[in-house]
Tab-separated table of C-alpha atoms and ligand atoms in Angstrom:
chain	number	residue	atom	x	y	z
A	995	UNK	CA	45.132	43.213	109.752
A	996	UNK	CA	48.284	45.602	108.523
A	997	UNK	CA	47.279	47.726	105.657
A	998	UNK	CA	50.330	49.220	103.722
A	999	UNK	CA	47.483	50.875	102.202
A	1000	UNK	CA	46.166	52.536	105.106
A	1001	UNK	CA	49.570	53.224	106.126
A	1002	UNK	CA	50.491	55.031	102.458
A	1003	UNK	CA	47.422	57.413	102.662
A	1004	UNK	CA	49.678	58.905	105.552
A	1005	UNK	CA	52.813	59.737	103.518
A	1006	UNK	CA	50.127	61.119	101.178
A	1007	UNK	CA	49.168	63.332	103.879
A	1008	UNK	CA	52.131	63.816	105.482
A	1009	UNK	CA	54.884	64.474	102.115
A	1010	UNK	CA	52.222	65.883	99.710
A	1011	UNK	CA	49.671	67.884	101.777
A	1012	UNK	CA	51.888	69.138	104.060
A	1013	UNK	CA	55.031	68.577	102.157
A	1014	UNK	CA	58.716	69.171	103.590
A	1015	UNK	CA	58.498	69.815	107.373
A	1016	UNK	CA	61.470	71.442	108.899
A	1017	UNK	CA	62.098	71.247	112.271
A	1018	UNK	CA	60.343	74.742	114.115
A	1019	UNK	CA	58.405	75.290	110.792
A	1020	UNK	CA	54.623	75.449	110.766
A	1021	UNK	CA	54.507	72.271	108.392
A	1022	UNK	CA	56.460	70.577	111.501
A	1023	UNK	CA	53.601	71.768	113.288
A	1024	UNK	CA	50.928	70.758	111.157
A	1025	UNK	CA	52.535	67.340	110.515
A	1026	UNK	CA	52.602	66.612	114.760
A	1027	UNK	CA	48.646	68.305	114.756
A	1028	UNK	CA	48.281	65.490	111.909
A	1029	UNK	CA	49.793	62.515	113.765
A	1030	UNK	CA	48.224	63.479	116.926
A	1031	UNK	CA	44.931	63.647	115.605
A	1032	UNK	CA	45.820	60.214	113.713
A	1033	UNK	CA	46.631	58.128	117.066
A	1034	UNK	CA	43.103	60.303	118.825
A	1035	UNK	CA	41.267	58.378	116.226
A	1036	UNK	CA	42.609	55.106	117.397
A	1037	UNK	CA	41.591	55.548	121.326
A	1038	UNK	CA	45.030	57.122	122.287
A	1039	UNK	CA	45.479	60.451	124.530
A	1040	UNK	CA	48.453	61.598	122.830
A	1041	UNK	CA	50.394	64.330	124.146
A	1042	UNK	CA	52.878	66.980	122.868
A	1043	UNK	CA	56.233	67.383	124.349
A	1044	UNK	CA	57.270	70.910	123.409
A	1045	UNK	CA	61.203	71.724	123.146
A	1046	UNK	CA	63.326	74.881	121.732
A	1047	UNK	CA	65.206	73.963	119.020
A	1048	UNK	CA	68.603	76.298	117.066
A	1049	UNK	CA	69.239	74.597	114.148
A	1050	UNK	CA	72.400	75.728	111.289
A	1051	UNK	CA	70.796	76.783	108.368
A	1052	UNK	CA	72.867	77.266	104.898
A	1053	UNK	CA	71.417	79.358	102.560
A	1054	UNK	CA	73.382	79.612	99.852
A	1055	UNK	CA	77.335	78.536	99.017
A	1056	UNK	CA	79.051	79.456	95.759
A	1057	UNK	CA	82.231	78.458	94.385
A	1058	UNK	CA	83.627	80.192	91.462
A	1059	UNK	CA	86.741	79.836	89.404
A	1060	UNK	CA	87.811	83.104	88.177
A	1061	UNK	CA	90.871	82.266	86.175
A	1062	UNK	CA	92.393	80.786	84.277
A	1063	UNK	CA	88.556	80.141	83.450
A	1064	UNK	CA	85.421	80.980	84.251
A	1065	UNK	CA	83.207	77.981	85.773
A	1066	UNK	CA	80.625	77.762	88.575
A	1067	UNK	CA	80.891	74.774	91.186
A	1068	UNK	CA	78.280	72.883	93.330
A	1069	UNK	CA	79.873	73.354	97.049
A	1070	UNK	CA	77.715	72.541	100.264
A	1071	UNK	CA	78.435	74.407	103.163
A	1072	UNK	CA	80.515	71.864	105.854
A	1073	UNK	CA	77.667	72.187	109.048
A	1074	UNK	CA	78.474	75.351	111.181
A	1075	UNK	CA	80.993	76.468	108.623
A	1076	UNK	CA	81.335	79.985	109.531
A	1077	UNK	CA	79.682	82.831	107.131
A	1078	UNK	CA	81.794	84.804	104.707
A	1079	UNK	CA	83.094	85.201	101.419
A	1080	UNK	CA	86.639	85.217	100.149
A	1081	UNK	CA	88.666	85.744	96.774
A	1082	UNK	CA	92.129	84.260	97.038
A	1083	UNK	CA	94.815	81.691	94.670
A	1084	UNK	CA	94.039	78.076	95.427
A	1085	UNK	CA	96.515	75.955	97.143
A	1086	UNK	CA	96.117	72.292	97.608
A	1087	UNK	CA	97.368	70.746	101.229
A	1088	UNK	CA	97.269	67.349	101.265
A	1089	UNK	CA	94.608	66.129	103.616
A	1090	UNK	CA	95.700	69.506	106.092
A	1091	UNK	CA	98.066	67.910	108.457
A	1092	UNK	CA	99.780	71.239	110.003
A	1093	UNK	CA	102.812	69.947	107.879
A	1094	UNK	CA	100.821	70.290	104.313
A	1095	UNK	CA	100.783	73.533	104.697
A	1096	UNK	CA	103.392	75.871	102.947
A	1097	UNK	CA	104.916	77.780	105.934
A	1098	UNK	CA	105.014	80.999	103.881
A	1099	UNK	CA	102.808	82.607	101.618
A	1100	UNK	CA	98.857	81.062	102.658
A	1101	UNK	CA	97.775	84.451	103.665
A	1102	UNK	CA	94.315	85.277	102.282
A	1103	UNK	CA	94.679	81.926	100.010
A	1104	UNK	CA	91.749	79.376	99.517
A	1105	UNK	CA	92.715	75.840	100.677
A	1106	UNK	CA	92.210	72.580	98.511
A	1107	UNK	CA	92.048	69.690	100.826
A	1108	UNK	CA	91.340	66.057	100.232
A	1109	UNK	CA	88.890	64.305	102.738
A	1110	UNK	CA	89.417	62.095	105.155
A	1111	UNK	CA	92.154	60.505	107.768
A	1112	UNK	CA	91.845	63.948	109.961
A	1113	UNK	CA	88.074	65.282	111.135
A	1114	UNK	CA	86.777	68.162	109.244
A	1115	UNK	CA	87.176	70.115	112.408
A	1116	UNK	CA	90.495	69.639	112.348
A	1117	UNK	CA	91.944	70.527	108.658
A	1118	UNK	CA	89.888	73.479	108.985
A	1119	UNK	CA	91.437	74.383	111.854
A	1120	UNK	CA	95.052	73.447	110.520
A	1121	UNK	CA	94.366	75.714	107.167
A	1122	UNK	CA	92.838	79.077	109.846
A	1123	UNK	CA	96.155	78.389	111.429
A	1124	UNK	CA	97.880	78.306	108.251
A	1125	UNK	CA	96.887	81.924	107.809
A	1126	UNK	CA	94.419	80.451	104.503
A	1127	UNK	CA	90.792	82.709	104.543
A	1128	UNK	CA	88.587	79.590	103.559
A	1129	UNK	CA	88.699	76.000	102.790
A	1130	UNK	CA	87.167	73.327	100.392
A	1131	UNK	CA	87.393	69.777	101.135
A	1132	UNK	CA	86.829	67.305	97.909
A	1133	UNK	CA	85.529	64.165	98.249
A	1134	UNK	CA	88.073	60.740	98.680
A	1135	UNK	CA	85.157	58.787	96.991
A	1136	UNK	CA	82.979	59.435	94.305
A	1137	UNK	CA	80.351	61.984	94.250
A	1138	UNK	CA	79.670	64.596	96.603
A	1139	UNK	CA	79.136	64.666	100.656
A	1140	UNK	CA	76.996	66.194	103.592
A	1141	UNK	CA	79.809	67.198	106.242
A	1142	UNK	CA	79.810	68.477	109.448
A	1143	UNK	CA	82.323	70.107	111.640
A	1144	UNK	CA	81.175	69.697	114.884
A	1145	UNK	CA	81.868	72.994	116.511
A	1146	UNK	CA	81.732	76.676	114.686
A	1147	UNK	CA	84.908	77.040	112.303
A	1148	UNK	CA	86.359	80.194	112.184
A	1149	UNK	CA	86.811	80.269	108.328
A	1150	UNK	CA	84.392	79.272	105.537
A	1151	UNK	CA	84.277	75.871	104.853
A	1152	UNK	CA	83.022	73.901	101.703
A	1153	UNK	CA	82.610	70.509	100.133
A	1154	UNK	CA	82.440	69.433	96.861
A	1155	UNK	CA	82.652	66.326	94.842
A	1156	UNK	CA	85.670	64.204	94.169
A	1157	UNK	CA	84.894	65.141	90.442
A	1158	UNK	CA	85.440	68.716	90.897
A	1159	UNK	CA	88.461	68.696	93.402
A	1160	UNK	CA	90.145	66.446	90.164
A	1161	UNK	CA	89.236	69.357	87.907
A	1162	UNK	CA	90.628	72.104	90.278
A	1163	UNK	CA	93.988	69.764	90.705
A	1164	UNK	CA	93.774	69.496	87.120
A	1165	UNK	CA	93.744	73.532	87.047
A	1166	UNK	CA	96.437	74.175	89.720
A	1167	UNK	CA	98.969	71.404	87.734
A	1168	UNK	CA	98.788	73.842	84.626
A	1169	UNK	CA	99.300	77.193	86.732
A	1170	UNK	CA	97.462	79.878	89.205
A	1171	UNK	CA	93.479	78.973	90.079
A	1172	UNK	CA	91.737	82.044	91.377
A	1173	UNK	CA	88.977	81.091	93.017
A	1174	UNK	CA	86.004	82.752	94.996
A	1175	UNK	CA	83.856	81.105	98.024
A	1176	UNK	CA	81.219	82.613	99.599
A	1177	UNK	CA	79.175	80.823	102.388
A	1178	UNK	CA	75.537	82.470	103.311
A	1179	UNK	CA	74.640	80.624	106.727
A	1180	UNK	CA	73.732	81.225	109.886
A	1181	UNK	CA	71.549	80.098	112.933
A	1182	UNK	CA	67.326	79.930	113.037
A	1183	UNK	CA	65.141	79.032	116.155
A	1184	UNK	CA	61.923	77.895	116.590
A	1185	UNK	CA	59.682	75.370	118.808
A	1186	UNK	CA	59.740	71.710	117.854
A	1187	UNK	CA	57.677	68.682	119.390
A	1188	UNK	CA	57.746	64.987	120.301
A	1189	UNK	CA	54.137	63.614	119.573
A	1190	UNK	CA	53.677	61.087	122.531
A	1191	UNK	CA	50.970	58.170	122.763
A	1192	UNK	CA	51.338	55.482	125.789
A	1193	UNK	CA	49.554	53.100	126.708
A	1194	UNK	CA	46.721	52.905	129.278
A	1195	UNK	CA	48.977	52.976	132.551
A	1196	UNK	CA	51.006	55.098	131.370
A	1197	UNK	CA	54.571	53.779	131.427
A	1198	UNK	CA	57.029	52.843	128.324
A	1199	UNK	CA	57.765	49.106	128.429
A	1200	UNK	CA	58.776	49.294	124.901
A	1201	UNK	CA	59.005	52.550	122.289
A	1202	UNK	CA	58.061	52.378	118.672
A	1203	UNK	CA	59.867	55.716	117.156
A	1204	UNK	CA	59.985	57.541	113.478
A	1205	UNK	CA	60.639	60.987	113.520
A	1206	UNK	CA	58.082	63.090	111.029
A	1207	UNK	CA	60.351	65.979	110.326
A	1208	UNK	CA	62.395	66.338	106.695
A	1209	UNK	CA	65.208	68.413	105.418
A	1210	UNK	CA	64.433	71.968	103.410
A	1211	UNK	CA	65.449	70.490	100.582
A	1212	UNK	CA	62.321	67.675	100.078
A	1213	UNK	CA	58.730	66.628	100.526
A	1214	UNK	CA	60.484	63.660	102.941
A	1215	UNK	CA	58.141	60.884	101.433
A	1216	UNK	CA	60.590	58.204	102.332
A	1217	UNK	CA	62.792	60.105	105.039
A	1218	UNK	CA	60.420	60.280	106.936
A	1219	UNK	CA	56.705	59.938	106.168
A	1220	UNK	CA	57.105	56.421	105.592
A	1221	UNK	CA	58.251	55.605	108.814
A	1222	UNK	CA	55.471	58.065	110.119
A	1223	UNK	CA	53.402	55.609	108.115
A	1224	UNK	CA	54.490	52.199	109.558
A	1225	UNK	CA	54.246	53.954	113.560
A	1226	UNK	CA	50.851	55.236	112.659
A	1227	UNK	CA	49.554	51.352	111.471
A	1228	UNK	CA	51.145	50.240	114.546
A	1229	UNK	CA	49.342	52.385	116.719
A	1230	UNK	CA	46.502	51.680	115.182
A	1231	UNK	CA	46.666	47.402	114.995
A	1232	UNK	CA	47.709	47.768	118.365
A	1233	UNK	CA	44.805	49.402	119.582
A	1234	UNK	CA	42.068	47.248	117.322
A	1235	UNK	CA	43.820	43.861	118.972
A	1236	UNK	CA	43.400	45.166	122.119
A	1237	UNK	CA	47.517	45.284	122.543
A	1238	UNK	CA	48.422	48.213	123.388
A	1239	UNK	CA	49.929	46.950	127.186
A	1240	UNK	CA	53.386	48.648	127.387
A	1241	UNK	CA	53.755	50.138	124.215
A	1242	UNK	CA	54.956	53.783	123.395
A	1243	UNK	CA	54.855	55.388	120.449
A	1244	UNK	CA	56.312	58.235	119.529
A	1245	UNK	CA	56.881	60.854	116.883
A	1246	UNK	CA	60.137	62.540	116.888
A	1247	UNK	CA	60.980	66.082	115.821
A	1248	UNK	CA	63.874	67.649	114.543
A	1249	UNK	CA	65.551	64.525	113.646
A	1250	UNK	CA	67.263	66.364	110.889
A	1251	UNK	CA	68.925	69.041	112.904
A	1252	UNK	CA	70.726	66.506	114.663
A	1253	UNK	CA	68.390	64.033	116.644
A	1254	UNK	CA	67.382	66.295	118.735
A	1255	UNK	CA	63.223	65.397	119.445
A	1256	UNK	CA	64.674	61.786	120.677
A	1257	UNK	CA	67.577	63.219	122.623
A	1258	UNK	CA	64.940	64.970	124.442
A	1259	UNK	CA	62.559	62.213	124.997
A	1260	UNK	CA	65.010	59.906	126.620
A	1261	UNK	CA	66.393	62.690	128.521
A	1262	UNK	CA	63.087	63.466	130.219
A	1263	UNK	CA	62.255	59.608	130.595
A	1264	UNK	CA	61.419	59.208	134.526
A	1265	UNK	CA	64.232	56.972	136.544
A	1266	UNK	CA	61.279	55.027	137.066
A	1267	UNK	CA	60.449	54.078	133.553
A	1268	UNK	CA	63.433	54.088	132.298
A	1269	UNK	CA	63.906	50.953	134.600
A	1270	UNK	CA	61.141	49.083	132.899
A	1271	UNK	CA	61.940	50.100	129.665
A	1272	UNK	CA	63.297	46.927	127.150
A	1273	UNK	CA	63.788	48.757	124.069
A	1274	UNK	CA	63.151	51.088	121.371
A	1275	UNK	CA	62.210	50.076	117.798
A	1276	UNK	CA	63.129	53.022	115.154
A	1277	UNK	CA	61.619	53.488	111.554
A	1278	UNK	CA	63.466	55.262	109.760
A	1279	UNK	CA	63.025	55.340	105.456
A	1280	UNK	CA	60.903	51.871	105.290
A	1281	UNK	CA	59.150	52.577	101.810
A	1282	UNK	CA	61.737	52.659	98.871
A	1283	UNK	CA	64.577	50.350	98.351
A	1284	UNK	CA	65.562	46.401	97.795
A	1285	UNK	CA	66.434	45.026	101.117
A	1286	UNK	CA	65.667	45.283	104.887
A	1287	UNK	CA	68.507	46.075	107.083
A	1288	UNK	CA	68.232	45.614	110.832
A	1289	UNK	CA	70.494	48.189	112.512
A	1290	UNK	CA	71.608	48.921	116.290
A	1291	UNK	CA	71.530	46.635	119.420
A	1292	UNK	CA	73.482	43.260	118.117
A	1293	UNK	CA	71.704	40.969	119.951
A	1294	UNK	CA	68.162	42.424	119.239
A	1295	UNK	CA	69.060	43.022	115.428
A	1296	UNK	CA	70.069	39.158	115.399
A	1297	UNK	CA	66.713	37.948	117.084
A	1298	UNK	CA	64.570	40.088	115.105
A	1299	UNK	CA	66.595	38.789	111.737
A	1300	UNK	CA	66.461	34.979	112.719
A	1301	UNK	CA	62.624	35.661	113.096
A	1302	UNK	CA	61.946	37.609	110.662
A	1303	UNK	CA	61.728	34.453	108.154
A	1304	UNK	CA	58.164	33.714	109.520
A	1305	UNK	CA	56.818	36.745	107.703
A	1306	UNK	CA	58.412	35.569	104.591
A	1307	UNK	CA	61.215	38.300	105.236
A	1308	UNK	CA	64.816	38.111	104.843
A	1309	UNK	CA	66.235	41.341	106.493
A	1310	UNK	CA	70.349	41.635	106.870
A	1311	UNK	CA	71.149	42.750	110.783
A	1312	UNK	CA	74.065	45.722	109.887
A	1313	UNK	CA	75.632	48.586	110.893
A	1314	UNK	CA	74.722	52.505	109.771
A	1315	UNK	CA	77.308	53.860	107.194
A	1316	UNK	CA	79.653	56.125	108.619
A	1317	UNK	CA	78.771	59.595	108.815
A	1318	UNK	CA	75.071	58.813	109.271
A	1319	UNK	CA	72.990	59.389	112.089
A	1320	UNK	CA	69.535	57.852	113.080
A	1321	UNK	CA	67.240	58.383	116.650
A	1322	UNK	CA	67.935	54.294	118.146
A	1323	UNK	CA	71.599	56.177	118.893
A	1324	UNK	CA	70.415	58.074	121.721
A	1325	UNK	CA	68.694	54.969	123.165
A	1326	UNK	CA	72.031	52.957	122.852
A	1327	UNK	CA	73.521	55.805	124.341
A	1328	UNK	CA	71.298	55.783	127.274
A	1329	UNK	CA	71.576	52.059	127.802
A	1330	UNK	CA	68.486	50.927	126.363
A	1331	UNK	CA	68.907	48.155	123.692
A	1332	UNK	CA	67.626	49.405	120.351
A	1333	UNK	CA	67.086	48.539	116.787
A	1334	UNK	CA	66.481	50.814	113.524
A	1335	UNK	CA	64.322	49.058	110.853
A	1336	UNK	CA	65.467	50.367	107.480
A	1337	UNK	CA	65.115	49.768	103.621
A	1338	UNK	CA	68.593	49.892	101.283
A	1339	UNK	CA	68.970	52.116	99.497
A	1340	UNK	CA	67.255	55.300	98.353
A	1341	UNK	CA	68.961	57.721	95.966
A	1342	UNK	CA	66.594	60.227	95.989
A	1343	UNK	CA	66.697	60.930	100.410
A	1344	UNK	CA	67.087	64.472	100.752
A	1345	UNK	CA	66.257	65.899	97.457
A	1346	UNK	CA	63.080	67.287	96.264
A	1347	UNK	CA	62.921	63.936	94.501
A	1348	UNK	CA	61.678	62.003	97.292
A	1349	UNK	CA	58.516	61.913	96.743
A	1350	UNK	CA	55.271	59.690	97.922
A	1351	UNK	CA	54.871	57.757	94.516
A	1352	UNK	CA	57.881	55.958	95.183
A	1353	UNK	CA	56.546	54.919	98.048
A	1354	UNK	CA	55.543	51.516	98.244
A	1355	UNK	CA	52.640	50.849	100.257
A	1356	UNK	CA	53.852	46.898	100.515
A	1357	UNK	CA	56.834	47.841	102.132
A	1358	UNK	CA	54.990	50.582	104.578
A	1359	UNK	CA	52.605	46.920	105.724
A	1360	UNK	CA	56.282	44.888	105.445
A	1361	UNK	CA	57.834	47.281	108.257
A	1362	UNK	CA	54.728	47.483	110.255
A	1363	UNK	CA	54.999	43.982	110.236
A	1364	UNK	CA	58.621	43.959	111.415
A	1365	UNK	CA	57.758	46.339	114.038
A	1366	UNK	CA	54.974	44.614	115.853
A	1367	UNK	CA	57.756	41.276	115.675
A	1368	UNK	CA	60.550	43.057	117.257
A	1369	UNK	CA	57.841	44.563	119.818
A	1370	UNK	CA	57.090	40.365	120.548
A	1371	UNK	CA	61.009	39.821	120.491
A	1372	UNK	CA	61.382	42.629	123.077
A	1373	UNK	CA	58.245	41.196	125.505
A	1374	UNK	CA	59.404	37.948	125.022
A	1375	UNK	CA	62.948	37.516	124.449
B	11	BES	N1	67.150	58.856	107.655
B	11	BES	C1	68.390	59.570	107.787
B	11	BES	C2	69.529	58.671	108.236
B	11	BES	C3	69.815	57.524	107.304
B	11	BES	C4	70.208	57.746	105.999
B	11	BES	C5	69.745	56.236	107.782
B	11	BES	C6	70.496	56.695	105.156
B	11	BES	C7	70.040	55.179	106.953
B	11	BES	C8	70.431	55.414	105.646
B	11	BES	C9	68.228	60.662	108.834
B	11	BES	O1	67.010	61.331	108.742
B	11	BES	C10	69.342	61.679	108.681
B	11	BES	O2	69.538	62.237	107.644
B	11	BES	N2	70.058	61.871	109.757
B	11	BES	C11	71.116	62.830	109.833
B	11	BES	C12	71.499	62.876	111.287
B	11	BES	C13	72.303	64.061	111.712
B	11	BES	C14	71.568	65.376	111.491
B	11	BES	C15	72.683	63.909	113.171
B	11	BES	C16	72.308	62.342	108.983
B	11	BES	O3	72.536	61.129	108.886
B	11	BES	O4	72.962	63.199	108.394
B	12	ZN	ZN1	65.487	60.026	108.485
């Protein structure tokens, strides 16, 4: 029998015990010392696969209007924006095609660009060209955005929200905006793990994957304990039916720092088992939110949806929102069909707001559910 019960007492552990477990931290640590111990009690051997991880850290932007008036910003460093600090007049640039730029006069200026149509990578590169000493990039939507350049930018970098690029535009239409950006970041390294259990022979027929690591920022109840949660039950209903033929299941780390703990498992898969292996179910923020969303592999998504209905369950088979980034990718990538089990939507991922008591424990025993019927869809399609 699933318990969402059982299955809470883990985020419990996992979000408020431990609390936010960065990837190379000692609460990552404790957290795969925690799940190992977890799937021991079950019958498994589990074992640890050990990996180096260098991971961008930001520890501080700023953004600061000097004149014509004094106000404070909220900018987030753009991911490997480069360290620094500069004092310059604003200029806005369009989106920063090379031809938004003024060609005189963006020396040692601060560049106002509007997201989207070119990569981050690219404006930021246009504006360094330009001669400008930093950028800021406001969001085309509303509200503000996580962005990431893809490769070390030679100038700071920031975004803010489309509220506050409409206030700085506001500014620069009645005259000169001073600004000042500064940009503490740099690069930490440390040892992450996968935590490994496989059945009795030995070889991955089918994965079961949730990655236990969180962002700074949170305890990681939903993103990720609860997924944590629903592997964990799995494991463990598994093992008490006597099913556990073909199964691995896996904890990932440093999912946050850019999927690295499944990048590595599939990478070090034998050529052997990667043969036999059907596919890879992800859990990924099952315990907050109104709807179940199957996302990855079409034609798995579909099965799993049209089945779904004998639990009582009516999940939507979708894609991830642009800009996101979950650990079925690098199973896709490697050729191996693969689905992502997911609950829409939770505001409060990657604040110190998500925490375990909005957690519900019928959703943790709803996705453990969903899990052990895609696992069926996968032996049996
Ligand atoms: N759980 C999130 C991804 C997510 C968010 C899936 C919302 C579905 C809805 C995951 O932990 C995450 O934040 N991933 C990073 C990946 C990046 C570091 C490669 C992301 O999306 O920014
Ligand atoms: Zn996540």
């Amino acid at each position: 029998m699933v318990s969402g019960e059982r299955a809470y007492a883990h985020v419990v552990e996992l979000a408020q015990r431990i609390g936010s477990r960065t990837a190379g931290s000692d609460a990552e640590q404790a957290a795969a010392d925690y799940i190992a111990d977890q799937f021991t009690s079950y019958g498994y051997q589990p074992t640890l696969e050990p990996f180096e991880v260098k991971y961008y850290v930001e520890q501080a932007s700023r953004l600061e209007v000097l004149s014509p008036e004094a106000t404070t910003l909220e900018p987030r460093a753009l991911s490997l924006s480069a360290a620094g600090e500069a004092t310059g007049d604003l200029a806005a640039a369009g989106i920063g095609r090379p031809g938004d730029f003024p060609t005189e006069g963006m020396t040692g200026r601060v560049a106002l660009l509007e997201r989207g149509e070119l990569t981050f990578s690219d404006k930021v590169a246009n504006a360094a060209a330009a001669g400008v000493a930093a950028v800021i990039v406001y969001n085309n939507q509303p509200g503000s955005f996580r962005g990431d350049l893809g490769d070390e930018s030679a100038i700071p970098a920031v975004g803010i929200s489309q509220e506050e690029g409409q206030r700085l535009l506001g500014l620069l239409a009645q005259g000169p905006v001073t600004v000042r950006l500064s940009v503490e970041a740099g690069f930490e390294q440390g040892t992450s793990q996968n935590v490994i259990a496989r059945p009795p022979d030995g070889r991955c027929e089918e994965v079961v994957g949730a990655h236990y690591d969180s962002v700074e920022a949170g305890p990681g109840a939903n993103d990720n304990a609860s997924g944590v949660a629903a592997l964990l039950e799995t494991a463990r209903v598994l093992a008490a039916g006597g099913d556990r033929e073909g199964v691995c299941l896996v904890a990932f780390g440093a999912e946050e720092v850019g999927l690295v703990g499944s990048q590595r498992f599939v990478a070090n898969l034998d050529p052997d088992e990667r043969q036999v292996l059907r596919g890879m179910v992800n859990l990924d923020m099952v315990g907050v939110g109104d709807q179940w969303q199957l996302i990855g592999s079409p034609e798995l998504a579909q099965e799993v949806d049209a089945q779904a209905s004998s639990l009582g369950l009516d999940p939507v088979a979708t894609e991830l929102p642009a800009g996101l980034g979950a650990d079925q990718s690098n199973f896709i990538g490697a050729g191996i069909p693969a689905v992502l089990i997911h609950r829409f939507d939770d505001p409060r991922y990657h604040s110190a707001e998500d925490q375990v008591q909005f957690v519900e424990p019928r959703l943790l025993q709803e996705a453990t559910e969903l899990t052990l019927l895609a696992l069926r869809v996968l032996e049996a399609p």
